[in-house]
Tab-separated table of C-alpha atoms in Angstrom:
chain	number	residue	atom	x	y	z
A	1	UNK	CA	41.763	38.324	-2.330
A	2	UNK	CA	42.535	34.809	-4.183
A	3	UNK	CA	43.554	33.740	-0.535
A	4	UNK	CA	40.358	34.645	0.942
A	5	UNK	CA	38.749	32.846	-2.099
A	6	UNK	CA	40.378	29.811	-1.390
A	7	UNK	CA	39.969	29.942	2.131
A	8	UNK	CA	36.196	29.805	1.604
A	9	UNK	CA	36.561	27.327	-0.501
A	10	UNK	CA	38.430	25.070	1.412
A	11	UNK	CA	36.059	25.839	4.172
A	12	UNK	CA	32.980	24.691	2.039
A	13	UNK	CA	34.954	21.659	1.513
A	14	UNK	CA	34.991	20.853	5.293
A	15	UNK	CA	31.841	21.206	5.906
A	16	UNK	CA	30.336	19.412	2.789
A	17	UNK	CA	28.237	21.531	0.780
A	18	UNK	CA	31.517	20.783	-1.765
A	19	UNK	CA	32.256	17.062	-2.248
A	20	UNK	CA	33.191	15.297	-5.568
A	21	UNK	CA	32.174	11.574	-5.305
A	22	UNK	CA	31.916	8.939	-8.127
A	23	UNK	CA	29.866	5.776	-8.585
A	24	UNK	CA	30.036	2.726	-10.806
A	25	UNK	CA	26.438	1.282	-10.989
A	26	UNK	CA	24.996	-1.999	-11.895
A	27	UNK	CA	25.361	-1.714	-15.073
A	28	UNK	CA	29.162	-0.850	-14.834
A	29	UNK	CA	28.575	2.917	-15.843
A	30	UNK	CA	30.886	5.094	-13.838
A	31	UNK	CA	29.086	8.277	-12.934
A	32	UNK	CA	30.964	11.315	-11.161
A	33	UNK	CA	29.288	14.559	-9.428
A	34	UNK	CA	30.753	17.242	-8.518
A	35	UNK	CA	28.822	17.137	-5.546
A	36	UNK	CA	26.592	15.233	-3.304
A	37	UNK	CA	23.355	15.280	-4.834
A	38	UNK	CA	20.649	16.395	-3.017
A	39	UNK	CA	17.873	16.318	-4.921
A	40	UNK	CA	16.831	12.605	-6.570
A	41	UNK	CA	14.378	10.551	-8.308
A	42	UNK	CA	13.250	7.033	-7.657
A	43	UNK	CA	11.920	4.927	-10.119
A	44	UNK	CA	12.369	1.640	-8.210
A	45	UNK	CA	9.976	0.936	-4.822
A	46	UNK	CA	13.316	-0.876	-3.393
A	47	UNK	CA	15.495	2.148	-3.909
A	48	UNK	CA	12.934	4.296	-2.555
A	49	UNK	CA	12.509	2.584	0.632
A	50	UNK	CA	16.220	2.083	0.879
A	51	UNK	CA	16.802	5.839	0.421
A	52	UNK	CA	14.295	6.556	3.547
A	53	UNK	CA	15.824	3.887	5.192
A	54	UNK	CA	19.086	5.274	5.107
A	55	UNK	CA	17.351	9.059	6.781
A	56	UNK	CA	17.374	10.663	3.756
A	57	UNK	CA	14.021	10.665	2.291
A	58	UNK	CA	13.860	14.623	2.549
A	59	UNK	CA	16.203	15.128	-0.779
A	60	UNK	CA	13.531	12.234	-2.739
A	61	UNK	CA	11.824	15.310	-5.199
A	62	UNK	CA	9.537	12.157	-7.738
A	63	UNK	CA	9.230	8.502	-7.446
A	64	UNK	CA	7.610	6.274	-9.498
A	65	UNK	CA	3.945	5.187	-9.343
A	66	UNK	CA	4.373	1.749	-7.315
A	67	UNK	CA	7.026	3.561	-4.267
A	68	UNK	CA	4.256	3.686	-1.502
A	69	UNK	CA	6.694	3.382	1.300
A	70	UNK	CA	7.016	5.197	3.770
A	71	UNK	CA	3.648	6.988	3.650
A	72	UNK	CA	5.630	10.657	3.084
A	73	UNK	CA	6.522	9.704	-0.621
A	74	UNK	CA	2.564	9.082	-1.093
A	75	UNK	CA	2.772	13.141	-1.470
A	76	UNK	CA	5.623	13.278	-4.036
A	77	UNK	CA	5.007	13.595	-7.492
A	78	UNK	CA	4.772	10.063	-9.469
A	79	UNK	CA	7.146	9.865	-12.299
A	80	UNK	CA	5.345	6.955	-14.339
A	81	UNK	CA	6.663	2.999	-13.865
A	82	UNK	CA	10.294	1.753	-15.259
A	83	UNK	CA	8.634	0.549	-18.472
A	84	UNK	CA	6.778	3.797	-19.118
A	85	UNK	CA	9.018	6.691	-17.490
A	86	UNK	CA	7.291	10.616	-17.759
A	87	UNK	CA	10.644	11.598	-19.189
A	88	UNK	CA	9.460	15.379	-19.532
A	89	UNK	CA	8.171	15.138	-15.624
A	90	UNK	CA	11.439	13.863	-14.529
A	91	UNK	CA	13.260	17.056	-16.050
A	92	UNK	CA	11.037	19.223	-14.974
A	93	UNK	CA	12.152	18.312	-11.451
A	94	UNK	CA	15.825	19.031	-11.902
A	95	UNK	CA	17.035	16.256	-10.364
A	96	UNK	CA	20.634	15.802	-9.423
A	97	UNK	CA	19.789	11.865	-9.995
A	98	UNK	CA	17.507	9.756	-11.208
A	99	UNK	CA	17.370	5.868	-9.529
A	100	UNK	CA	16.540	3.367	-11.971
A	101	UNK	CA	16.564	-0.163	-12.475
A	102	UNK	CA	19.086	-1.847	-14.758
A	103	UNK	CA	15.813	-2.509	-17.355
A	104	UNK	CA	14.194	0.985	-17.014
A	105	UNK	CA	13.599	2.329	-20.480
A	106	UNK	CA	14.227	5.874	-19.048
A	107	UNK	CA	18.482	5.660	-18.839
A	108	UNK	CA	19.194	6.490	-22.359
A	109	UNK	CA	16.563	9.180	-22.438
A	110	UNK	CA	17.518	10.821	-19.581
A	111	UNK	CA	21.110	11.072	-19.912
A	112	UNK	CA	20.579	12.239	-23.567
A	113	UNK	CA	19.266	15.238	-21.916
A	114	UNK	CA	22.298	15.692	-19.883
A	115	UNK	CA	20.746	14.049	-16.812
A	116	UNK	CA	22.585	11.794	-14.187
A	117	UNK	CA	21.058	8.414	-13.850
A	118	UNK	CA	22.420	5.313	-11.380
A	119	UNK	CA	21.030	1.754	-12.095
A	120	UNK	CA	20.959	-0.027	-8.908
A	121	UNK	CA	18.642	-3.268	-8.604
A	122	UNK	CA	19.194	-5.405	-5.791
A	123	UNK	CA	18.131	-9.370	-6.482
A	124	UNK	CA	18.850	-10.853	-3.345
A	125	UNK	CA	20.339	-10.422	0.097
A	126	UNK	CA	23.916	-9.966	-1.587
A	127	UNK	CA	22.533	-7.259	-3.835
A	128	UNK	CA	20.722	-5.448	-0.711
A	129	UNK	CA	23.382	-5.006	1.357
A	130	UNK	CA	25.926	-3.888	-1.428
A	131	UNK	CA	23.115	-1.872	-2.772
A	132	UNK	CA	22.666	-0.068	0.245
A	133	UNK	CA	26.367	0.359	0.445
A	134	UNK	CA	26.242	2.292	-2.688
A	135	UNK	CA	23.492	4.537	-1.910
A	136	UNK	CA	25.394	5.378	1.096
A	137	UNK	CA	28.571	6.478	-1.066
A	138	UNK	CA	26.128	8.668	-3.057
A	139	UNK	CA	24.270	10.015	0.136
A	140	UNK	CA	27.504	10.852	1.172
A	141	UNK	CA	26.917	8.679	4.473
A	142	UNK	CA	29.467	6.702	6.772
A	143	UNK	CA	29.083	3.253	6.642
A	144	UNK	CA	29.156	2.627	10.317
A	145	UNK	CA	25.965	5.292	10.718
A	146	UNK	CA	24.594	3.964	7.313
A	147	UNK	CA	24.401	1.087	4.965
A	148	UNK	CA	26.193	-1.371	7.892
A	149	UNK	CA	24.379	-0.184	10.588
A	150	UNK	CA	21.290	-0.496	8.604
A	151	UNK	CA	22.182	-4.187	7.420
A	152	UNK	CA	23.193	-5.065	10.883
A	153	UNK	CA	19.736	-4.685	12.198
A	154	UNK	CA	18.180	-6.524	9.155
A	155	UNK	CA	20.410	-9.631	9.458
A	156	UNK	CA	19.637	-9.792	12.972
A	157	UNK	CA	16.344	-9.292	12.955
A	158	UNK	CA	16.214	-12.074	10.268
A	159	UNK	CA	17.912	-14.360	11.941
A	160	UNK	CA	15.605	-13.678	15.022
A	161	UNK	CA	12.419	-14.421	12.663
A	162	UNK	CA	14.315	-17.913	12.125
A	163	UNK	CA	14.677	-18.857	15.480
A	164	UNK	CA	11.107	-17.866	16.392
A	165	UNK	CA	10.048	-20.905	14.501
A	166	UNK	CA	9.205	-24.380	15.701
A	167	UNK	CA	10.873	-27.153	14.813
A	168	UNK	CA	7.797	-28.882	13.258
A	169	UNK	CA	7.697	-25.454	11.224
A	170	UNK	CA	11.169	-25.592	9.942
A	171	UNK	CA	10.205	-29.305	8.541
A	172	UNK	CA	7.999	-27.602	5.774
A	173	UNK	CA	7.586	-27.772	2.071
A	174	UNK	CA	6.543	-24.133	0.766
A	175	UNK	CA	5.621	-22.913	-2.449
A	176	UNK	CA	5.777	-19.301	-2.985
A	177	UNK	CA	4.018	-17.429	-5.898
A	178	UNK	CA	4.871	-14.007	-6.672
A	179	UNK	CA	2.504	-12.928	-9.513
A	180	UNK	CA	-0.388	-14.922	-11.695
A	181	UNK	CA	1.408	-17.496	-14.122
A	182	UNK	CA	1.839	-18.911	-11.857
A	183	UNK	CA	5.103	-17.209	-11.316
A	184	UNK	CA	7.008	-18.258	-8.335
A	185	UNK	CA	9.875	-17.597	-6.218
A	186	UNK	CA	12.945	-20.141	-7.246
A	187	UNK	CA	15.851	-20.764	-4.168
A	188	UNK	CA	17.895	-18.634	-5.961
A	189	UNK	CA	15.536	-15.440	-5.753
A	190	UNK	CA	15.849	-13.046	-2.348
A	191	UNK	CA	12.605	-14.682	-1.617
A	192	UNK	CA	13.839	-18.080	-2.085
A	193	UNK	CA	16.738	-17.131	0.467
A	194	UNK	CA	14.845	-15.864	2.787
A	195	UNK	CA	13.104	-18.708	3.130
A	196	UNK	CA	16.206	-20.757	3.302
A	197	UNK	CA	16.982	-18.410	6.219
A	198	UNK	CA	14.122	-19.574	8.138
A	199	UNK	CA	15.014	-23.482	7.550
A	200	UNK	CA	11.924	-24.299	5.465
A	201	UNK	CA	12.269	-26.283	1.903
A	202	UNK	CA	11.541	-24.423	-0.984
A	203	UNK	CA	9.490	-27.020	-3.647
A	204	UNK	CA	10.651	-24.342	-6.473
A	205	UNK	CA	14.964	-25.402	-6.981
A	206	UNK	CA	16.899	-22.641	-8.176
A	207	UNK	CA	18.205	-24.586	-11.492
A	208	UNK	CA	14.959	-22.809	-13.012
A	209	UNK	CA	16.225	-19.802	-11.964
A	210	UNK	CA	14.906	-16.849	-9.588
A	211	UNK	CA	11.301	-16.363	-10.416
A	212	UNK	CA	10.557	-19.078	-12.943
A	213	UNK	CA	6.956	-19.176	-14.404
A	214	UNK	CA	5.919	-22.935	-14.298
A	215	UNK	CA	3.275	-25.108	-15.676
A	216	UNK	CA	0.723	-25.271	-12.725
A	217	UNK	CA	1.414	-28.882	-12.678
A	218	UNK	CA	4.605	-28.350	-11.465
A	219	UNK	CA	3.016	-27.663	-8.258
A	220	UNK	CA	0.917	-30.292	-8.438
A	221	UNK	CA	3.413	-32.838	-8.104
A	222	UNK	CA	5.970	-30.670	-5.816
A	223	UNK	CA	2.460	-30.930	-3.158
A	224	UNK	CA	3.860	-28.071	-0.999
A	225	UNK	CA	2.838	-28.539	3.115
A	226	UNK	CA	2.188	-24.285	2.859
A	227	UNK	CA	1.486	-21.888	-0.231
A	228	UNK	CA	2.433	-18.181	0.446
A	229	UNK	CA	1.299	-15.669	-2.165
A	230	UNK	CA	2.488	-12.557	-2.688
A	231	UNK	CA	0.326	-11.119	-5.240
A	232	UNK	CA	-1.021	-7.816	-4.889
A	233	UNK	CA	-3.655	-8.355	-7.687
A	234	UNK	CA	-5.168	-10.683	-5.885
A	235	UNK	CA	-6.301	-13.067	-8.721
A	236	UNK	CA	-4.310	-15.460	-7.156
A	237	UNK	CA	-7.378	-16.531	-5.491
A	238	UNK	CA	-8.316	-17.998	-8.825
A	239	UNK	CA	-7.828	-21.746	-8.598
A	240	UNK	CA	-4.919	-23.121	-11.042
A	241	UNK	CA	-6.587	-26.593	-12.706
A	242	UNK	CA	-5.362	-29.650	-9.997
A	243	UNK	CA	-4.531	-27.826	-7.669
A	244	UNK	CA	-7.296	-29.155	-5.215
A	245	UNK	CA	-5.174	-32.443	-5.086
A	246	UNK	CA	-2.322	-30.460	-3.055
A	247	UNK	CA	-1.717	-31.728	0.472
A	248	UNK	CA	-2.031	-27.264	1.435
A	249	UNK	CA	-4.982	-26.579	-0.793
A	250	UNK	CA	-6.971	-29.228	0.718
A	251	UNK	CA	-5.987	-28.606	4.269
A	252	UNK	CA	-6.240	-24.732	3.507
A	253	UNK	CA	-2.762	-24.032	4.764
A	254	UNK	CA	-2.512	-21.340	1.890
A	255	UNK	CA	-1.255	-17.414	3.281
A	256	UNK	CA	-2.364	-14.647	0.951
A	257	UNK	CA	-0.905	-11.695	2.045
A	258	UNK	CA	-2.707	-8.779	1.737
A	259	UNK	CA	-2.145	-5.545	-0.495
A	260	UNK	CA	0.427	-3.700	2.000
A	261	UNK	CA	2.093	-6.905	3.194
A	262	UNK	CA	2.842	-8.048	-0.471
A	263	UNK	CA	4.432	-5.076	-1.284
A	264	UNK	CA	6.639	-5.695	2.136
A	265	UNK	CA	7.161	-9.806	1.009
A	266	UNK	CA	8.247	-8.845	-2.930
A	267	UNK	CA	10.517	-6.229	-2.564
A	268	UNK	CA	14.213	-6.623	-2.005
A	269	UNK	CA	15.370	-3.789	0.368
A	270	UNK	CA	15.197	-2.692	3.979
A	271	UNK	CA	12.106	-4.306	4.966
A	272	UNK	CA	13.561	-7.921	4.318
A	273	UNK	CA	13.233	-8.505	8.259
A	274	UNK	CA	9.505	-7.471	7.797
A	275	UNK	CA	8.972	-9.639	5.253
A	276	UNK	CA	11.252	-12.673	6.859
A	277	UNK	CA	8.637	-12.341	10.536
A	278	UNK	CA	5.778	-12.153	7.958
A	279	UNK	CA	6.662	-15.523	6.062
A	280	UNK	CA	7.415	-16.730	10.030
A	281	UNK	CA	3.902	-15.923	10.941
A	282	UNK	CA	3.202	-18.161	8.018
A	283	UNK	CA	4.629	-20.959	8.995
A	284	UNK	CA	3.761	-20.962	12.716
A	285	UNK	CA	0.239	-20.742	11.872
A	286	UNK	CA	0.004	-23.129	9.202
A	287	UNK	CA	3.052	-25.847	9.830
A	288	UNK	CA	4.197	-25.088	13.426
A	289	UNK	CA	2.995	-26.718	16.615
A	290	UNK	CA	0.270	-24.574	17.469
A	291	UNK	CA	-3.227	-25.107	16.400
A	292	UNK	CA	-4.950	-25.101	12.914
């Protein structure tokens, strides 16, 4: 009988539905399960997407209130935001895992109440890819069929956004503003690399770090050929005192993307290549050799 037992066991094992794995997250928590889990939380848009990206949006059972991507987790049950988790929601669920970012309030909370939480937040193209990597360990999904094939296509399809672009394109000064501050996207940012990707000079250096807010001034003087904004309130429309002396105000060579493409332009995951053909667009239109 105990070799039938084990038999069964070891036939379980083969074909998956048993499979220890163990993670160390971005905050440099090791977490082990005792299997693959299959039924998760996201609390971070990026992580979301990434986990739909990666085929497996089926074992997502909550998100949080700003994952709108793809339109299936629209239908899931919204958790709250990272600052203000629905902790008793969340349980409720009986998730295997919750996904937070490193600064979600919910971690402590949640694994208080004997819940397994993984802090994964991906800052720029690095952070993507070995972000993806990770959710492919804890998917429990090759590599090859995975997180590289997956970040194969994006780098490619990046690179392909790059060389869409005309020279006279590639010569020009952007400013890009993430949120109303005016905050803005530094080199160092994903946003900032991106657009280091596509050979255009960023007016915003990354000595004041990723997404520095600045004195509106600062823009003022930088006089940017193109302004990009990604923010989805839209009060970006507001003008900033000065800023009608700026070489793009005054010619209008300003892109504010819209409500669905600033989610796509301001989130660091698998729709990078989306967001790098976006910004493109940008430039082609308003600094390229075609007409304005």
């Amino acid at each position: 009988m105990k070799r039938i037992a084990l038999g069964m066991l070891l036939c379980f094992a083969a074909m998956g539905t048993v499979h220890a794995l163990q993670l160390i997250d971005d905050r440099g928590v090791t977490i082990t399960f005792a299997q693959t889990p299959q039924r998760i939380v996201s609390m971070l848009p990026s992580l979301t997407e990434s986990v739909c990206a990666l085929e497996q949006c089926q074992r997502l059972v909550g998100v949080d209130r700003y994952s709108n991507y793809p339109d299936s987790v629209k239908r899931l049950p919204m958790m709250g935001g990272g600052m203000d988790p629905n902790i008793e929601g969340i349980v409720a669920l009986k998730p295997d895992v919750v996904l937070v970012a490193i600064s979600s309030r919910a971690s402590n909370r949640l694994e208080s109440l004997g819940i397994k939480v993984v802090a994964l937040e991906p800052k720029n193209h690095t952070d993507v890819k070995r972000v993806l990597h990770k959710l492919g360990v804890l998917l429990d999904i090759p590599d090859e069929v995975g997180a590289d094939r997956l970040w194969r296509i994006i780098d490619s399809s990046v690179s392909a956004a790059a060389q869409s672009l005309s020279p006279r394109a590639k010569n020009a000064r952007v400013y890009f503003e993430v949120s109303r501050g005016p905050y803005a996207a530094g080199e160092s940012s994903f946003i900032g690399e991106t657009l280091k990707r596509l050979g255009v000079k960023n007016v915003v250096p990354a000595s004041l770090g990723p997404f520095p807010k600045l004195n509106p001034e600062f823009v003022v003087r930088a006089n940017p050929d193109v302004i990009m904004i990604g923010n989805r309130s839209m009060q970006a429309m507001v003008p900033y005192p000065g800023w009608n002396s700026i070489k793009a105000v005054r010619e209008q060579r300003i892109c504010v993307f819209g409500v669905v493409d600033s989610d796509v332009v301001v989130r660091p995951g698998p729709r990078m290549a989306e967001a790098a053909r976006l910004m493109a667009q940008c430039l082609e239109k308003y600094a390229g050799d075609g007409p304005r």
